[in-house]
JSON list of C-alpha atoms and ligand atoms in Angstrom, two decimals:
[
{"chain": "Y", "resi": 299, "resn": "UNK", "atom": "CA", "xyz": [174.77, 140.27, 88.45]},
{"chain": "Y", "resi": 300, "resn": "UNK", "atom": "CA", "xyz": [172.47, 142.10, 86.16]},
{"chain": "Y", "resi": 301, "resn": "UNK", "atom": "CA", "xyz": [174.24, 143.64, 83.10]},
{"chain": "Y", "resi": 302, "resn": "UNK", "atom": "CA", "xyz": [173.27, 146.97, 81.65]},
{"chain": "Y", "resi": 303, "resn": "UNK", "atom": "CA", "xyz": [171.34, 146.82, 78.46]},
{"chain": "Y", "resi": 304, "resn": "UNK", "atom": "CA", "xyz": [173.27, 147.59, 75.35]},
{"chain": "Y", "resi": 305, "resn": "UNK", "atom": "CA", "xyz": [172.82, 151.16, 74.35]},
{"chain": "Y", "resi": 306, "resn": "UNK", "atom": "CA", "xyz": [170.78, 151.48, 71.22]},
{"chain": "Y", "resi": 307, "resn": "UNK", "atom": "CA", "xyz": [169.59, 154.68, 69.56]},
{"chain": "Y", "resi": 308, "resn": "UNK", "atom": "CA", "xyz": [165.91, 154.94, 69.13]},
{"chain": "Y", "resi": 309, "resn": "UNK", "atom": "CA", "xyz": [164.39, 155.33, 65.69]},
{"chain": "Y", "resi": 310, "resn": "UNK", "atom": "CA", "xyz": [163.37, 158.87, 66.69]},
{"chain": "Y", "resi": 311, "resn": "UNK", "atom": "CA", "xyz": [166.88, 159.96, 67.71]},
{"chain": "Y", "resi": 312, "resn": "UNK", "atom": "CA", "xyz": [168.33, 158.37, 64.47]},
{"chain": "Y", "resi": 313, "resn": "UNK", "atom": "CA", "xyz": [165.80, 160.23, 62.40]},
{"chain": "Y", "resi": 314, "resn": "UNK", "atom": "CA", "xyz": [166.60, 163.52, 64.28]},
{"chain": "Y", "resi": 315, "resn": "UNK", "atom": "CA", "xyz": [170.37, 162.85, 63.73]},
{"chain": "Y", "resi": 316, "resn": "UNK", "atom": "CA", "xyz": [169.78, 162.32, 59.97]},
{"chain": "Y", "resi": 317, "resn": "UNK", "atom": "CA", "xyz": [167.78, 165.53, 59.69]},
{"chain": "Y", "resi": 318, "resn": "UNK", "atom": "CA", "xyz": [170.59, 167.36, 61.53]},
{"chain": "Y", "resi": 319, "resn": "UNK", "atom": "CA", "xyz": [173.14, 166.03, 58.99]},
{"chain": "Y", "resi": 320, "resn": "UNK", "atom": "CA", "xyz": [171.02, 166.87, 56.05]},
{"chain": "Y", "resi": 321, "resn": "UNK", "atom": "CA", "xyz": [170.10, 170.45, 57.27]},
{"chain": "Y", "resi": 322, "resn": "UNK", "atom": "CA", "xyz": [166.67, 171.99, 57.27]},
{"chain": "Y", "resi": 323, "resn": "UNK", "atom": "CA", "xyz": [164.65, 172.57, 54.11]},
{"chain": "Y", "resi": 324, "resn": "UNK", "atom": "CA", "xyz": [165.71, 176.21, 54.22]},
{"chain": "Y", "resi": 325, "resn": "UNK", "atom": "CA", "xyz": [169.36, 175.25, 54.71]},
{"chain": "Y", "resi": 326, "resn": "UNK", "atom": "CA", "xyz": [169.10, 173.04, 51.62]},
{"chain": "Y", "resi": 327, "resn": "UNK", "atom": "CA", "xyz": [167.84, 175.95, 49.49]},
{"chain": "Y", "resi": 328, "resn": "UNK", "atom": "CA", "xyz": [164.13, 175.38, 49.68]},
{"chain": "Y", "resi": 329, "resn": "UNK", "atom": "CA", "xyz": [163.42, 178.95, 50.74]},
{"chain": "Y", "resi": 330, "resn": "UNK", "atom": "CA", "xyz": [160.52, 181.39, 50.12]},
{"chain": "Y", "resi": 331, "resn": "UNK", "atom": "CA", "xyz": [161.51, 181.63, 46.42]},
{"chain": "Y", "resi": 332, "resn": "UNK", "atom": "CA", "xyz": [161.28, 177.90, 46.02]},
{"chain": "Y", "resi": 333, "resn": "UNK", "atom": "CA", "xyz": [157.97, 177.76, 47.82]},
{"chain": "Y", "resi": 334, "resn": "UNK", "atom": "CA", "xyz": [156.53, 180.16, 45.38]},
{"chain": "Y", "resi": 335, "resn": "UNK", "atom": "CA", "xyz": [157.94, 178.37, 42.40]},
{"chain": "Y", "resi": 336, "resn": "UNK", "atom": "CA", "xyz": [156.53, 175.04, 43.77]},
{"chain": "Y", "resi": 337, "resn": "UNK", "atom": "CA", "xyz": [153.12, 176.61, 44.28]},
{"chain": "Y", "resi": 338, "resn": "UNK", "atom": "CA", "xyz": [153.00, 178.02, 40.87]},
{"chain": "Y", "resi": 339, "resn": "UNK", "atom": "CA", "xyz": [154.16, 174.59, 39.40]},
{"chain": "Y", "resi": 340, "resn": "UNK", "atom": "CA", "xyz": [151.31, 172.87, 41.17]},
{"chain": "Y", "resi": 341, "resn": "UNK", "atom": "CA", "xyz": [148.76, 175.55, 40.05]},
{"chain": "Y", "resi": 342, "resn": "UNK", "atom": "CA", "xyz": [149.81, 174.88, 36.45]},
{"chain": "Y", "resi": 343, "resn": "UNK", "atom": "CA", "xyz": [150.19, 171.07, 36.80]},
{"chain": "Y", "resi": 344, "resn": "UNK", "atom": "CA", "xyz": [147.98, 170.07, 39.76]},
{"chain": "Y", "resi": 345, "resn": "UNK", "atom": "CA", "xyz": [148.20, 166.28, 39.21]},
{"chain": "Y", "resi": 346, "resn": "UNK", "atom": "CA", "xyz": [150.78, 163.71, 40.14]},
{"chain": "Y", "resi": 347, "resn": "UNK", "atom": "CA", "xyz": [152.70, 162.92, 36.85]},
{"chain": "Y", "resi": 348, "resn": "UNK", "atom": "CA", "xyz": [153.47, 159.29, 37.99]},
{"chain": "Y", "resi": 349, "resn": "UNK", "atom": "CA", "xyz": [149.80, 158.62, 38.73]},
{"chain": "Y", "resi": 350, "resn": "UNK", "atom": "CA", "xyz": [148.82, 160.03, 35.34]},
{"chain": "Y", "resi": 351, "resn": "UNK", "atom": "CA", "xyz": [151.33, 157.73, 33.72]},
{"chain": "Y", "resi": 352, "resn": "UNK", "atom": "CA", "xyz": [149.59, 154.73, 35.19]},
{"chain": "Y", "resi": 353, "resn": "UNK", "atom": "CA", "xyz": [146.04, 156.00, 34.46]},
{"chain": "Y", "resi": 354, "resn": "UNK", "atom": "CA", "xyz": [145.16, 157.52, 37.88]},
{"chain": "Y", "resi": 355, "resn": "UNK", "atom": "CA", "xyz": [144.27, 161.06, 38.93]},
{"chain": "Y", "resi": 356, "resn": "UNK", "atom": "CA", "xyz": [145.75, 162.27, 42.16]},
{"chain": "Y", "resi": 357, "resn": "UNK", "atom": "CA", "xyz": [146.68, 165.74, 43.17]},
{"chain": "Y", "resi": 358, "resn": "UNK", "atom": "CA", "xyz": [150.44, 166.57, 43.40]},
{"chain": "Y", "resi": 359, "resn": "UNK", "atom": "CA", "xyz": [151.31, 167.33, 46.97]},
{"chain": "Y", "resi": 360, "resn": "UNK", "atom": "CA", "xyz": [154.87, 168.41, 46.21]},
{"chain": "Y", "resi": 361, "resn": "UNK", "atom": "CA", "xyz": [157.25, 169.32, 43.49]},
{"chain": "Y", "resi": 362, "resn": "UNK", "atom": "CA", "xyz": [160.15, 167.04, 43.15]},
{"chain": "Y", "resi": 363, "resn": "UNK", "atom": "CA", "xyz": [163.48, 167.46, 41.39]},
{"chain": "Y", "resi": 364, "resn": "UNK", "atom": "CA", "xyz": [164.02, 164.65, 38.90]},
{"chain": "Y", "resi": 365, "resn": "UNK", "atom": "CA", "xyz": [167.82, 164.93, 39.58]},
{"chain": "Y", "resi": 366, "resn": "UNK", "atom": "CA", "xyz": [168.01, 165.86, 43.28]},
{"chain": "Y", "resi": 367, "resn": "UNK", "atom": "CA", "xyz": [169.66, 169.14, 44.17]},
{"chain": "Y", "resi": 368, "resn": "UNK", "atom": "CA", "xyz": [172.14, 167.22, 46.44]},
{"chain": "Y", "resi": 369, "resn": "UNK", "atom": "CA", "xyz": [173.29, 165.35, 43.33]},
{"chain": "Y", "resi": 370, "resn": "UNK", "atom": "CA", "xyz": [173.74, 168.41, 41.34]},
{"chain": "Y", "resi": 371, "resn": "UNK", "atom": "CA", "xyz": [170.32, 168.84, 39.85]},
{"chain": "Y", "resi": 372, "resn": "UNK", "atom": "CA", "xyz": [169.23, 172.43, 38.89]},
{"chain": "Y", "resi": 373, "resn": "UNK", "atom": "CA", "xyz": [166.94, 173.92, 41.50]},
{"chain": "Y", "resi": 374, "resn": "UNK", "atom": "CA", "xyz": [164.98, 176.21, 39.23]},
{"chain": "Y", "resi": 375, "resn": "UNK", "atom": "CA", "xyz": [165.08, 174.43, 35.84]},
{"chain": "Y", "resi": 376, "resn": "UNK", "atom": "CA", "xyz": [161.57, 173.68, 34.76]},
{"chain": "Y", "resi": 377, "resn": "UNK", "atom": "CA", "xyz": [162.78, 170.55, 33.00]},
{"chain": "Y", "resi": 378, "resn": "UNK", "atom": "CA", "xyz": [164.16, 169.27, 36.28]},
{"chain": "Y", "resi": 379, "resn": "UNK", "atom": "CA", "xyz": [160.81, 169.28, 38.27]},
{"chain": "Y", "resi": 380, "resn": "UNK", "atom": "CA", "xyz": [157.57, 167.41, 38.36]},
{"chain": "Y", "resi": 381, "resn": "UNK", "atom": "CA", "xyz": [154.70, 167.23, 40.71]},
{"chain": "Y", "resi": 382, "resn": "UNK", "atom": "CA", "xyz": [154.17, 164.07, 42.72]},
{"chain": "Y", "resi": 383, "resn": "UNK", "atom": "CA", "xyz": [151.73, 162.63, 45.30]},
{"chain": "Y", "resi": 384, "resn": "UNK", "atom": "CA", "xyz": [153.22, 161.66, 48.63]},
{"chain": "Y", "resi": 385, "resn": "UNK", "atom": "CA", "xyz": [153.21, 157.90, 47.74]},
{"chain": "Y", "resi": 386, "resn": "UNK", "atom": "CA", "xyz": [155.13, 158.43, 44.48]},
{"chain": "Y", "resi": 387, "resn": "UNK", "atom": "CA", "xyz": [157.59, 160.76, 46.06]},
{"chain": "Y", "resi": 388, "resn": "UNK", "atom": "CA", "xyz": [158.48, 158.01, 48.31]},
{"chain": "Y", "resi": 389, "resn": "UNK", "atom": "CA", "xyz": [158.94, 155.57, 45.41]},
{"chain": "Y", "resi": 390, "resn": "UNK", "atom": "CA", "xyz": [160.96, 158.30, 43.56]},
{"chain": "Y", "resi": 391, "resn": "UNK", "atom": "CA", "xyz": [163.24, 158.29, 46.73]},
{"chain": "Y", "resi": 392, "resn": "UNK", "atom": "CA", "xyz": [163.78, 154.62, 46.34]},
{"chain": "Y", "resi": 393, "resn": "UNK", "atom": "CA", "xyz": [164.63, 155.14, 42.56]},
{"chain": "Y", "resi": 394, "resn": "UNK", "atom": "CA", "xyz": [167.16, 157.89, 43.53]},
{"chain": "Y", "resi": 395, "resn": "UNK", "atom": "CA", "xyz": [168.88, 155.51, 46.10]},
{"chain": "Y", "resi": 396, "resn": "UNK", "atom": "CA", "xyz": [169.10, 152.79, 43.45]},
{"chain": "Y", "resi": 397, "resn": "UNK", "atom": "CA", "xyz": [170.51, 155.38, 40.93]},
{"chain": "Y", "resi": 398, "resn": "UNK", "atom": "CA", "xyz": [173.07, 156.53, 43.51]},
{"chain": "Y", "resi": 399, "resn": "UNK", "atom": "CA", "xyz": [174.10, 152.97, 44.42]},
{"chain": "Y", "resi": 400, "resn": "UNK", "atom": "CA", "xyz": [174.52, 151.93, 40.86]},
{"chain": "Y", "resi": 401, "resn": "UNK", "atom": "CA", "xyz": [176.03, 155.08, 39.46]},
{"chain": "Y", "resi": 402, "resn": "UNK", "atom": "CA", "xyz": [173.11, 155.87, 37.09]},
{"chain": "Y", "resi": 403, "resn": "UNK", "atom": "CA", "xyz": [171.99, 159.35, 38.32]},
{"chain": "Y", "resi": 404, "resn": "UNK", "atom": "CA", "xyz": [172.02, 160.68, 34.76]},
{"chain": "Y", "resi": 405, "resn": "UNK", "atom": "CA", "xyz": [169.18, 158.19, 34.03]},
{"chain": "Y", "resi": 406, "resn": "UNK", "atom": "CA", "xyz": [166.71, 159.60, 36.52]},
{"chain": "Y", "resi": 407, "resn": "UNK", "atom": "CA", "xyz": [165.20, 162.16, 34.13]},
{"chain": "Y", "resi": 408, "resn": "UNK", "atom": "CA", "xyz": [164.57, 159.32, 31.54]},
{"chain": "Y", "resi": 409, "resn": "UNK", "atom": "CA", "xyz": [163.18, 157.04, 34.34]},
{"chain": "Y", "resi": 410, "resn": "UNK", "atom": "CA", "xyz": [160.89, 159.84, 35.47]},
{"chain": "Y", "resi": 411, "resn": "UNK", "atom": "CA", "xyz": [159.57, 160.60, 31.97]},
{"chain": "Y", "resi": 412, "resn": "UNK", "atom": "CA", "xyz": [159.24, 157.07, 30.67]},
{"chain": "Y", "resi": 413, "resn": "UNK", "atom": "CA", "xyz": [157.73, 154.39, 32.97]},
{"chain": "Y", "resi": 414, "resn": "UNK", "atom": "CA", "xyz": [158.82, 151.58, 30.67]},
{"chain": "Y", "resi": 415, "resn": "UNK", "atom": "CA", "xyz": [162.52, 152.68, 31.00]},
{"chain": "Y", "resi": 416, "resn": "UNK", "atom": "CA", "xyz": [162.41, 152.44, 34.89]},
{"chain": "Y", "resi": 417, "resn": "UNK", "atom": "CA", "xyz": [164.38, 149.77, 36.67]},
{"chain": "Y", "resi": 418, "resn": "UNK", "atom": "CA", "xyz": [162.14, 146.91, 38.05]},
{"chain": "Q", "resi": 96, "resn": "ZN", "atom": "ZN1", "xyz": [151.18, 159.63, 42.44]}
]
C-alpha cells in the first residue's frame, strides 16, 4: 500500500515564515525617515566601502548597520552605518551570524573598518 510522502515545507514557505517572524522592513523601523537617511548617506558616500577596502569601485546599493538594530545597534548613529554593494551585504550577514554565534558582536565595527582584523 502506498504511503503518503513525508510533509516537508518548501523553501518558499520557509522563507515566508522567516519573514513573518522577522516582521516587515517598516515594522523593524526602516520607515520613511530611514529611507531618507539611507538615500542621503549614499549620495554622500556612493561607493561600497568593502569594495573600496579591496581596491574595487562598486556603487553602494544599501546602507548597512555595522551593529545590527536587532542586536542593539543605533539606528541613526552615522558611526554605525556604511554603504555596501549587494554582494558585500551578504558577506556582512555571514559575519554577523558568526559574531552572534561566537559572542563577538562588539567586534563588528572593528571588523567592518579593518579588513585585516576580520575573522577568516
Ligand atoms: Zn562591495
